[in-house]
mmCIF file of C-alpha atoms in Angstrom:
data_model
loop_
_atom_site.group_PDB
_atom_site.id
_atom_site.type_symbol
_atom_site.label_atom_id
_atom_site.label_comp_id
_atom_site.label_asym_id
_atom_site.label_seq_id
_atom_site.Cartn_x
_atom_site.Cartn_y
_atom_site.Cartn_z
ATOM 1 C CA MET S 14 7.285 -26.464 -13.771
ATOM 2 C CA GLU S 15 6.213 -22.941 -12.672
ATOM 3 C CA SER S 16 4.662 -20.497 -15.262
ATOM 4 C CA VAL S 17 4.958 -16.590 -15.150
ATOM 5 C CA PRO S 18 2.376 -14.429 -16.704
ATOM 6 C CA PHE S 19 3.614 -11.650 -18.750
ATOM 7 C CA ARG S 20 2.314 -8.629 -21.017
ATOM 8 C CA ILE S 21 3.867 -6.457 -23.785
ATOM 9 C CA GLU S 22 2.588 -3.573 -25.655
ATOM 10 C CA LEU S 23 2.708 -3.385 -29.357
ATOM 11 C CA TYR S 24 2.382 -0.893 -31.928
ATOM 12 C CA ASP S 25 2.555 2.215 -29.543
ATOM 13 C CA GLY S 26 -0.272 0.974 -27.129
ATOM 14 C CA PHE S 27 -2.644 -0.099 -29.878
ATOM 15 C CA ALA S 28 -2.472 -3.737 -29.109
ATOM 16 C CA GLU S 29 -1.060 -5.923 -26.362
ATOM 17 C CA THR S 30 0.150 -9.438 -26.031
ATOM 18 C CA ARG S 31 -0.593 -11.381 -22.977
ATOM 19 C CA GLY S 32 0.754 -14.757 -22.202
ATOM 20 C CA ILE S 33 2.719 -17.324 -20.242
ATOM 21 C CA LEU S 34 6.539 -18.183 -20.034
ATOM 22 C CA ARG S 35 7.648 -21.397 -18.410
ATOM 23 C CA LEU S 36 10.818 -23.919 -18.685
ATOM 24 C CA GLU S 37 10.259 -27.338 -20.192
ATOM 25 C CA ASN S 38 12.548 -30.151 -20.297
ATOM 26 C CA GLU S 39 15.169 -28.892 -22.954
ATOM 27 C CA SER S 40 13.180 -25.378 -24.011
ATOM 28 C CA VAL S 41 11.485 -22.040 -22.957
ATOM 29 C CA PHE S 42 7.796 -22.183 -23.613
ATOM 30 C CA LEU S 43 5.733 -19.121 -24.477
ATOM 31 C CA GLU S 44 1.864 -19.181 -24.989
ATOM 32 C CA PHE S 45 0.238 -16.094 -25.848
ATOM 33 C CA GLU S 46 -2.730 -14.101 -27.494
ATOM 34 C CA THR S 47 -2.527 -10.671 -28.939
ATOM 35 C CA LYS S 48 -5.621 -8.207 -28.746
ATOM 36 C CA ASP S 49 -6.477 -4.479 -29.748
ATOM 37 C CA SER S 50 -6.049 -2.468 -26.625
ATOM 38 C CA PHE S 51 -9.123 -0.415 -27.040
ATOM 39 C CA PHE S 52 -12.158 -3.196 -27.012
ATOM 40 C CA GLY S 53 -10.208 -6.540 -26.954
ATOM 41 C CA VAL S 54 -12.454 -7.608 -29.881
ATOM 42 C CA ILE S 55 -9.695 -8.396 -32.341
ATOM 43 C CA LYS S 56 -7.837 -11.346 -31.232
ATOM 44 C CA SER S 57 -4.978 -13.412 -32.846
ATOM 45 C CA GLY S 58 -5.909 -16.706 -31.201
ATOM 46 C CA VAL S 59 -3.655 -18.603 -28.616
ATOM 47 C CA GLN S 60 -0.217 -19.412 -30.025
ATOM 48 C CA SER S 61 2.586 -21.045 -28.663
ATOM 49 C CA ILE S 62 6.347 -20.891 -29.429
ATOM 50 C CA ASP S 63 8.966 -23.567 -27.973
ATOM 51 C CA ILE S 64 12.535 -22.105 -27.968
ATOM 52 C CA PRO S 65 15.446 -24.861 -27.547
ATOM 53 C CA LEU S 66 17.594 -23.666 -24.814
ATOM 54 C CA LYS S 67 20.713 -24.349 -27.283
ATOM 55 C CA TYR S 68 19.465 -20.854 -28.904
ATOM 56 C CA LEU S 69 19.503 -19.066 -25.720
ATOM 57 C CA SER S 70 22.513 -17.196 -24.597
ATOM 58 C CA SER S 71 21.285 -16.111 -21.434
ATOM 59 C CA ALA S 72 18.110 -14.472 -19.400
ATOM 60 C CA HIS S 73 17.812 -12.164 -16.593
ATOM 61 C CA LEU S 74 15.575 -10.016 -14.846
ATOM 62 C CA ALA S 75 15.531 -6.220 -15.181
ATOM 63 C CA LYS S 76 13.846 -4.372 -12.098
ATOM 64 C CA SER S 77 12.784 -1.012 -12.139
ATOM 65 C CA ILE S 78 9.970 1.151 -10.153
ATOM 66 C CA PHE S 79 7.857 0.861 -13.206
ATOM 67 C CA GLY S 80 7.712 -2.649 -13.434
ATOM 68 C CA ASN S 81 9.756 -5.919 -14.174
ATOM 69 C CA LYS S 82 11.032 -7.505 -17.324
ATOM 70 C CA ILE S 83 12.515 -10.839 -18.012
ATOM 71 C CA ILE S 84 14.803 -10.352 -20.852
ATOM 72 C CA LEU S 85 15.630 -13.423 -22.997
ATOM 73 C CA HIS S 86 19.149 -13.310 -24.977
ATOM 74 C CA ALA S 87 19.419 -15.291 -28.428
ATOM 75 C CA HIS S 88 22.488 -16.741 -30.324
ATOM 76 C CA SER S 89 20.136 -16.143 -33.330
ATOM 77 C CA LEU S 90 17.183 -14.041 -34.664
ATOM 78 C CA LYS S 91 15.276 -17.099 -35.508
ATOM 79 C CA ALA S 92 14.929 -18.133 -31.856
ATOM 80 C CA PHE S 93 12.212 -15.456 -31.645
ATOM 81 C CA GLU S 94 11.147 -14.887 -35.340
ATOM 82 C CA LYS S 95 7.469 -15.970 -34.439
ATOM 83 C CA PHE S 96 7.018 -13.592 -31.526
ATOM 84 C CA PRO S 97 5.332 -10.383 -32.087
ATOM 85 C CA SER S 98 7.692 -8.274 -30.172
ATOM 86 C CA SER S 99 11.378 -9.129 -30.381
ATOM 87 C CA SER S 100 14.563 -7.132 -31.860
ATOM 88 C CA SER S 101 18.299 -7.677 -32.321
ATOM 89 C CA GLY S 102 18.004 -11.253 -30.437
ATOM 90 C CA GLU S 103 16.443 -9.956 -27.429
ATOM 91 C CA LEU S 104 12.788 -10.475 -26.003
ATOM 92 C CA LYS S 105 11.578 -8.250 -23.286
ATOM 93 C CA LEU S 106 8.371 -9.679 -21.546
ATOM 94 C CA GLY S 107 7.000 -7.317 -18.765
ATOM 95 C CA ILE S 108 5.955 -8.811 -15.242
ATOM 96 C CA LYS S 109 3.849 -7.656 -12.811
ATOM 97 C CA ARG S 110 5.486 -7.059 -9.349
ATOM 98 C CA LYS S 111 3.439 -9.570 -7.825
ATOM 99 C CA PHE S 112 5.182 -12.366 -9.978
ATOM 100 C CA LYS S 113 8.556 -10.871 -9.304
ATOM 101 C CA HIS S 114 9.729 -13.907 -6.946
ATOM 102 C CA GLN S 115 8.598 -16.470 -9.627
ATOM 103 C CA ALA S 116 10.072 -14.604 -12.428
ATOM 104 C CA GLU S 117 13.593 -14.486 -10.310
ATOM 105 C CA ASN S 118 13.198 -18.263 -9.668
ATOM 106 C CA LEU S 119 12.342 -18.900 -13.471
ATOM 107 C CA VAL S 120 15.570 -16.777 -14.699
ATOM 108 C CA THR S 121 17.744 -18.670 -12.234
ATOM 109 C CA ASN S 122 16.575 -22.193 -13.726
ATOM 110 C CA ILE S 123 16.599 -20.956 -17.146
ATOM 111 C CA ASN S 124 20.456 -19.953 -16.856
ATOM 112 C CA LEU S 125 21.200 -22.984 -14.883
ATOM 113 C CA LYS S 126 19.713 -25.163 -17.951
ATOM 114 C CA ILE S 127 21.491 -23.296 -20.384
ATOM 115 C CA SER S 128 24.616 -23.875 -18.638
ATOM 116 C CA GLU S 129 24.094 -27.358 -18.300
ATOM 117 C CA GLU S 130 23.348 -27.529 -21.914
ATOM 118 C CA ARG S 131 26.857 -25.757 -22.732
ATOM 119 C CA LEU S 132 28.514 -28.304 -20.383
ATOM 120 C CA LYS S 133 26.975 -31.102 -22.185
ATOM 121 C CA ALA S 134 27.808 -30.118 -25.401
ATOM 122 C CA LEU S 135 31.509 -29.459 -24.270
ATOM 123 C CA SER S 136 31.682 -32.749 -22.799
ATOM 124 C CA GLU S 137 30.367 -34.341 -26.080
ATOM 125 C CA ASP S 138 33.026 -32.417 -27.925
ATOM 126 C CA ASN S 139 35.601 -33.486 -25.666
ATOM 127 C CA GLY S 140 34.314 -37.016 -25.985
ATOM 128 C CA SER S 141 34.647 -37.164 -29.580
ATOM 129 C CA SER S 142 38.342 -35.214 -29.928
ATOM 130 C CA ASN S 143 39.425 -37.971 -27.272
ATOM 131 C CA GLN S 144 38.085 -40.572 -29.595
ATOM 132 C CA LEU S 145 39.882 -39.120 -32.547
ATOM 133 C CA GLU S 146 43.230 -39.011 -30.796
ATOM 134 C CA GLN S 147 42.931 -42.781 -29.943
#
């Protein structure tokens, strides 16, 4: 699956996180590294987070003249607890303009997979309630 590079400023610009975002089978995968903005010497090391689609409610691409952001919305704060910059169940990832089309495709695919997960859960619920009625 295609990956999209992202960037986030932290601590009022004193640090930044750079990484990649991609959709895997049943989850959104983030791989990233945080380092100081001045010399780039202090680094966190490469970290990764696998967010199951069942924890996400939606994704969208916010476009502006200052840049684009992929915004992931979660059902629970736990979905993004290991990521350095998330708030209120929302994760905003800065995307360069040259990756806008890749980001649009990724967001579309994430939302499609989220919908498929919901339909699958509904059909499983329907199947179990039909068995109870018989």
